[in-house]
Structure formats: structure tokens, C-alpha cells
Amino acid sequence: MKNLTKVTGFILISLSDHPNNLHLLFVVFFLIYVLTVIINFLIIIFIFTDSRLHNPMYFFLGNLAFIDVSYSSVTAPRLLVDLLTKNHSMSLPACTTQLFFFIYLAGAELFLLSAMSYDRYIAICHPLHYSQIMSWTVCTQMAFGVWVLGFVYSLVHTLFSLRLTFCRPNTIHNFFCDLPHLFQISCTDTFINVLVALIVGGSFGIGAFSITFIPYIHILSTILKIQTKHGKLKAFSTCTSHLTVVFIFYGSIIFIYFVPTTSNLFTVSNLLTLNQVVTVIYTLITPLLNPLIYSLRNKDLKAALRRTLHVDRKIPVNVRGNKAQSLFRRIQFRRLHLSFP
């Protein structure tokens, strides 16, 4: 039974009650966060500075890298602090701010994956018109639309969350603020908020889902029409990284928000532990995996890394030829000089 005394702050549940585990988790999550920031910023720098990567696919990949590092920064610093301190309280304004940016960046990534899917569709199904269709103006407008849609999507949810009041117990069964957890501990009727979440989330989500997966029906049809096996593999390989990121993203969302159909998701201890594990993967591991998935099989990014670090020490053929010719001329000149009386 809830105490009707209104509260203006919350208590976040720690991932573990054992001090030794907390220190271990801190080291692991700290390394994951640092790697996430470094790798994503490296990708952004490579794409920005290397002219060979100035094309639509890498333009959207740069946006994804920025979203990932920002998305991780919304939850990771607070989680790291809570792992080292016993004070797990969070004020209502801080919770609302974290909620807004969490939904904003998650929504932006949702819509960005749709834009990247459309880009792959044009590249494979209409390769001769790719440069005309995916011009820099179109790419900029698509990226701007991604950020605006994410902002609107988050703003609606955040504004409606402000109508909620909270009573004791004010414990959030997670390491950050999210809408389902706030609904669970609210002493205000959440019918309107749930209705808005279903309508807004459903319309935006179904739209983004359709734009993401319908193009792959046409992509698959086009790939199957390619005569050679090598051509099919080459065409499909351009989509594997994006598909992997999409499945990880949607799989995490579906498990966290849709698999348990009752409110027991946030009250039953065994499901709570499993939910937290998936949430850690969704908020901390995925922003690290995304750049690795795109870069490990990407020859252009590997080449950009080698050029940046000056690893590629091979001398081009024309350079070697010029050096050989210069050496030959010097030898000939010395012979003439020695033979001159």
C-alpha cells in the first residue's frame, strides 16, 4: 500500500547488494563507457576528416556514432557514481531531464535506422540514380528530420510525465529513469499517460518499423535477381552490418517493453534481474557494439584508420618507379662525368 505523502525525489535500485560486485561492475562499466566514447569519436573524426568517407552511408554512420556516445552518456555516468556511493537518490528535475534525453536519443536512433535502411535500398535497387537521389541536400534534410522527430517524440512523453505525482514507496527498480518505472510508482492515475504512450509510440514506432524493414523486401528481391554468387554476396554484405544493428536495437526494445504483458515486469524479482541485464545491454553494450559491427568488416574505415595512424608504409608503384628513374639518371650522370676528359 502506498503512502500518499508526495515526494520530489526517487531512490534508484543498485545492480548488486554486494560491495565486491559493485567495484567489479564499476571497473567493467567504466571500461565499456570509455571505449564507447573513444571508438565512436574516432569514427566521427575519420568520417569528418577523410574525403573518401564523404558519402551518404558514412554521413548517417557519423550521426549514429554521435547518438551512441550521447545515448551512453545519459545513463553511464550516473550509474558509475551510484556503484561507488551509497546515496542513490535522484531529484525529480534530474529524473525528468534524464528521461527526456533518454527518449530523445532512443527515438532519434529509431528514425536514423530507418533513414539508413532507405539509403541501402537506393544503393542496391537504384544504383545508377544513387548519387542523384541521395544528394547532400536530401541527406541533410533526412538527418534534420531524424533529430526533429526524436525531439518531438521525447517532448510529448516528457510533458505528459509532468502531470504525474509520486508517493512512497518512491523506489525505481532500475539504474535510470524510464517511463514504465515512473508509471509503476506514480500515485496519479496513469491511464492518460499509458494511452498517449500507446498512440504516440505506436504511430511513430510502426512508421519507423515499416520504413526500416519494407525496403529490405525490395532489397532481397533485387539480390535474388543477381546472376552471380559473388554479386549476391557483395550486395548482401553491404546490408549485414545495418541489419545486425537493427535486430539488436529492436530485439532489446521488444524484450524490455513488450515481452511481459503485465506490470509484473517491474515487481517480480527474477524478471527484474533479467530485465536489468537486458537494459544494461541496451543502454551500455549496444552503443559500443554498433561502431564495432560497422567497422570490423568495413574496408573503408580500416583504410582510414591505417592512413590516420600511418600504418600503411607501402610505397605506391608510381613512387617506386619515379625513385628508380631518378636513381638511374644519377648513375648515368656520374658515368658521363667520370668519362669526360
XYZ file of C-alpha atoms in Angstrom:
341
model
C 0.000 0.000 0.000
C 1.278 3.430 -0.977
C 1.870 6.290 1.420
C 0.033 9.300 -0.060
C 2.742 11.722 1.095
C 4.051 13.313 -2.076
C 7.762 13.046 -2.813
C 10.047 15.058 -5.070
C 12.830 12.534 -5.456
C 13.484 8.878 -6.112
C 15.747 6.062 -4.964
C 17.443 4.084 -7.714
C 17.998 0.381 -7.181
C 21.628 -0.737 -7.357
C 22.613 -3.563 -9.679
C 24.044 -5.555 -6.759
C 23.983 -5.566 -2.970
C 27.484 -6.984 -2.580
C 30.304 -4.388 -2.272
C 32.825 -6.582 -4.101
C 30.444 -6.979 -7.019
C 29.848 -3.224 -7.110
C 33.562 -2.496 -7.524
C 33.878 -5.132 -10.226
C 30.848 -3.755 -12.053
C 32.279 -0.251 -11.805
C 35.533 -1.303 -13.482
C 33.698 -3.213 -16.229
C 31.167 -0.460 -16.981
C 33.815 2.253 -16.773
C 35.940 0.482 -19.393
C 32.890 -0.082 -21.582
C 31.924 3.590 -21.368
C 35.451 4.842 -22.090
C 35.762 2.513 -25.086
C 32.347 3.622 -26.327
C 33.347 7.280 -26.225
C 36.767 6.724 -27.819
C 35.635 4.419 -30.647
C 32.585 6.471 -31.599
C 34.541 9.733 -31.587
C 37.260 8.113 -33.708
C 34.642 7.132 -36.274
C 33.260 10.684 -36.270
C 36.776 12.111 -36.752
C 37.582 9.673 -39.574
C 34.343 10.472 -41.401
C 34.799 14.211 -40.940
C 38.461 14.397 -41.980
C 38.765 11.703 -44.662
C 37.361 12.826 -48.020
C 36.999 9.194 -49.131
C 34.288 8.746 -46.494
C 32.249 11.757 -47.580
C 29.215 9.852 -48.872
C 25.654 9.272 -47.584
C 26.315 5.938 -45.880
C 29.132 7.320 -43.731
C 27.239 10.558 -43.151
C 24.475 8.561 -41.462
C 27.044 6.377 -39.699
C 28.588 9.528 -38.221
C 25.168 10.540 -36.910
C 24.732 7.066 -35.411
C 28.125 7.307 -33.684
C 27.176 10.672 -32.172
C 23.835 9.275 -30.982
C 25.535 6.251 -29.431
C 28.086 8.245 -27.442
C 25.365 10.690 -26.290
C 22.936 7.881 -25.503
C 25.502 6.087 -23.369
C 26.387 9.349 -21.601
C 22.782 9.791 -20.440
C 22.880 6.731 -18.167
C 26.507 5.579 -17.730
C 27.967 8.468 -15.607
C 25.110 8.291 -13.109
C 25.384 4.502 -12.954
C 29.130 4.703 -12.273
C 28.584 7.200 -9.447
C 25.898 5.005 -7.874
C 28.208 1.990 -7.974
C 30.740 3.839 -5.806
C 28.395 5.662 -3.413
C 25.607 4.659 -1.085
C 23.439 7.665 -1.939
C 21.250 6.511 -4.833
C 18.724 9.330 -4.634
C 17.734 11.370 -7.685
C 15.652 14.544 -7.694
C 12.522 14.867 -9.808
C 14.063 17.524 -12.150
C 17.132 15.333 -12.682
C 14.935 12.328 -13.374
C 12.814 14.312 -15.849
C 15.932 15.584 -17.640
C 17.382 12.107 -17.907
C 14.028 10.796 -19.143
C 13.822 13.455 -21.867
C 17.304 12.824 -23.279
C 16.965 9.053 -22.988
C 13.750 9.033 -25.043
C 15.095 11.721 -27.386
C 18.217 9.771 -28.329
C 16.450 6.409 -28.452
C 13.829 7.914 -30.757
C 16.490 9.565 -32.915
C 18.282 6.237 -33.318
C 14.992 4.562 -34.204
C 14.372 7.040 -37.027
C 18.030 7.090 -38.106
C 17.983 3.330 -38.649
C 15.010 3.907 -40.958
C 16.964 6.533 -42.921
C 19.931 4.169 -43.206
C 17.623 1.414 -44.451
C 16.305 3.730 -47.176
C 19.887 4.584 -48.132
C 20.725 0.884 -48.573
C 17.551 0.415 -50.625
C 18.540 3.169 -53.063
C 22.146 1.920 -53.256
C 21.147 -1.650 -54.164
C 17.852 -1.253 -56.030
C 18.651 2.003 -57.879
C 22.460 2.159 -58.079
C 22.565 4.230 -61.287
C 20.496 7.000 -59.702
C 22.029 6.772 -56.228
C 24.065 9.982 -56.393
C 21.091 11.947 -57.747
C 18.561 10.613 -55.232
C 20.834 10.620 -52.167
C 22.277 14.093 -52.709
C 23.821 16.021 -49.846
C 20.694 18.180 -49.648
C 18.488 15.115 -49.269
C 20.845 13.531 -46.695
C 20.934 16.738 -44.655
C 17.152 17.013 -44.731
C 16.790 13.369 -43.668
C 19.237 13.832 -40.781
C 17.449 17.007 -39.708
C 14.141 15.130 -39.802
C 15.606 12.348 -37.648
C 16.633 14.777 -34.899
C 13.353 16.741 -35.071
C 11.197 13.611 -34.886
C 13.216 12.336 -31.938
C 12.796 15.692 -30.188
C 9.025 15.800 -30.762
C 8.613 12.182 -29.712
C 10.502 12.766 -26.464
C 8.861 16.122 -25.750
C 5.356 14.622 -25.883
C 6.201 11.857 -23.420
C 8.113 14.185 -21.099
C 5.370 16.824 -20.966
C 2.732 14.235 -20.123
C 5.002 12.757 -17.431
C 4.953 16.145 -15.661
C 1.293 15.603 -14.725
C 2.246 12.615 -12.561
C 2.691 12.865 -8.813
C 4.657 10.356 -6.789
C 4.186 8.912 -3.322
C 6.073 6.477 -1.170
C 7.482 3.995 -1.849
C 9.492 6.084 -4.300
C 11.941 3.380 -5.351
C 12.690 2.996 -9.050
C 13.621 -0.587 -9.827
C 16.308 0.336 -12.299
C 19.525 2.360 -12.519
C 17.937 5.217 -14.509
C 14.561 6.895 -15.041
C 12.279 5.457 -17.687
C 8.551 5.841 -18.327
C 7.359 2.356 -17.252
C 9.121 2.716 -13.914
C 7.557 6.125 -13.303
C 4.115 4.746 -14.153
C 4.685 1.953 -11.661
C 5.403 4.237 -8.675
C 3.011 7.072 -9.561
C 0.081 7.770 -7.238
C -1.714 9.561 -10.095
C -3.992 7.710 -12.492
C -1.704 6.833 -15.410
C -4.471 5.949 -17.894
C -3.895 9.098 -19.986
C -0.125 8.616 -19.965
C -0.412 4.978 -21.000
C -2.894 5.941 -23.727
C -0.553 8.641 -25.050
C 2.380 6.228 -24.913
C 0.421 3.673 -26.923
C -0.855 6.170 -29.511
C 2.324 8.202 -29.965
C 4.685 5.273 -29.513
C 2.559 3.074 -31.750
C 2.278 5.584 -34.596
C 5.940 6.608 -34.537
C 7.126 3.072 -33.890
C 5.067 1.385 -36.588
C 6.054 4.074 -39.078
C 9.769 3.690 -38.309
C 9.482 -0.110 -38.283
C 7.809 -0.105 -41.705
C 10.357 2.263 -43.257
C 13.148 0.126 -41.820
C 12.002 -3.337 -42.903
C 9.849 -2.848 -46.029
C 12.855 -1.689 -48.115
C 14.582 -4.966 -47.291
C 11.815 -6.848 -49.085
C 12.778 -4.990 -52.272
C 16.482 -5.372 -51.457
C 16.109 -9.149 -51.065
C 14.149 -9.353 -54.320
C 16.852 -7.393 -56.147
C 19.670 -9.518 -54.689
C 17.951 -12.748 -55.749
C 17.829 -11.478 -59.335
C 21.616 -11.076 -59.459
C 23.058 -13.868 -61.592
C 26.445 -14.463 -59.989
C 27.025 -15.761 -56.482
C 29.808 -13.232 -55.961
C 27.464 -10.395 -56.915
C 24.814 -11.607 -54.495
C 27.287 -11.868 -51.625
C 28.761 -8.450 -52.376
C 25.318 -6.816 -52.460
C 24.149 -8.548 -49.290
C 27.368 -7.741 -47.421
C 26.569 -4.022 -47.699
C 23.453 -4.641 -45.594
C 24.649 -7.123 -42.965
C 26.070 -4.517 -40.582
C 22.910 -2.416 -40.684
C 20.662 -5.459 -40.263
C 22.686 -6.637 -37.264
C 22.370 -3.249 -35.549
C 18.636 -3.127 -36.344
C 17.947 -6.578 -34.888
C 19.896 -5.811 -31.698
C 18.063 -2.493 -31.275
C 14.557 -3.821 -31.913
C 15.198 -7.051 -30.025
C 16.161 -5.145 -26.873
C 13.154 -2.820 -27.127
C 10.733 -5.703 -27.675
C 12.086 -7.638 -24.704
C 12.130 -4.682 -22.308
C 8.776 -3.129 -23.170
C 6.623 -5.777 -24.839
C 7.509 -9.339 -23.826
C 5.860 -9.314 -20.351
C 2.340 -8.025 -20.871
C 1.678 -7.312 -17.204
C 3.116 -4.932 -14.653
C 4.921 -7.861 -13.026
C 7.917 -6.948 -15.181
C 8.966 -4.413 -12.560
C 7.893 -6.234 -9.400
C 8.882 -9.893 -9.686
C 12.482 -10.296 -8.611
C 13.562 -12.906 -11.173
C 12.172 -10.906 -14.064
C 13.620 -7.739 -12.604
C 17.145 -9.161 -12.680
C 16.733 -10.372 -16.245
C 15.238 -7.028 -17.261
C 18.184 -5.147 -15.785
C 20.635 -7.351 -17.673
C 18.887 -6.606 -20.974
C 18.673 -2.917 -20.058
C 22.441 -2.834 -19.472
C 22.949 -4.391 -22.901
C 20.519 -1.911 -24.440
C 21.960 1.226 -22.826
C 25.676 0.423 -22.391
C 26.732 -2.519 -24.560
C 24.868 -1.640 -27.767
C 26.493 1.833 -28.166
C 29.847 0.022 -28.042
C 28.795 -2.802 -30.368
C 27.363 -0.560 -33.095
C 30.673 1.033 -34.190
C 32.456 -2.317 -33.891
C 29.844 -4.025 -36.072
C 30.169 -1.341 -38.745
C 33.958 -1.085 -38.656
C 35.178 -4.680 -38.326
C 34.045 -5.629 -41.845
C 34.352 -2.180 -43.379
C 37.407 -1.790 -45.594
C 36.975 1.977 -45.953
C 37.061 2.582 -42.197
C 40.031 0.245 -41.795
C 41.859 2.104 -44.545
C 41.030 5.439 -42.888
C 42.452 4.105 -39.617
C 45.661 2.998 -41.325
C 46.040 6.355 -43.047
C 45.465 8.204 -39.788
C 47.911 6.106 -37.809
C 50.390 5.922 -40.732
C 50.366 2.152 -40.548
C 50.318 1.681 -44.285
C 54.003 2.002 -45.120
C 53.781 0.636 -48.638
C 55.234 2.879 -51.323
C 52.915 3.284 -54.328
C 54.081 1.806 -57.612
C 54.388 5.166 -59.337
C 56.514 6.476 -56.438
C 58.819 3.473 -56.637
C 59.061 3.972 -60.403
C 59.958 7.634 -60.018
C 62.625 6.819 -57.448
C 64.111 4.159 -59.713
C 64.215 6.547 -62.672
C 65.871 9.241 -60.542
C 68.499 6.784 -59.328
C 69.161 5.631 -62.913
C 69.690 9.242 -64.072
C 72.163 9.892 -61.239
C 74.173 6.782 -62.181
C 74.232 7.787 -65.835
C 75.326 11.323 -64.920
C 78.217 10.018 -62.804
C 79.351 7.726 -65.615
C 79.369 10.626 -68.062
C 81.209 12.797 -65.575
C 83.901 10.194 -64.962
C 84.389 9.549 -68.667
C 84.693 13.247 -69.564
C 88.411 14.203 -70.165
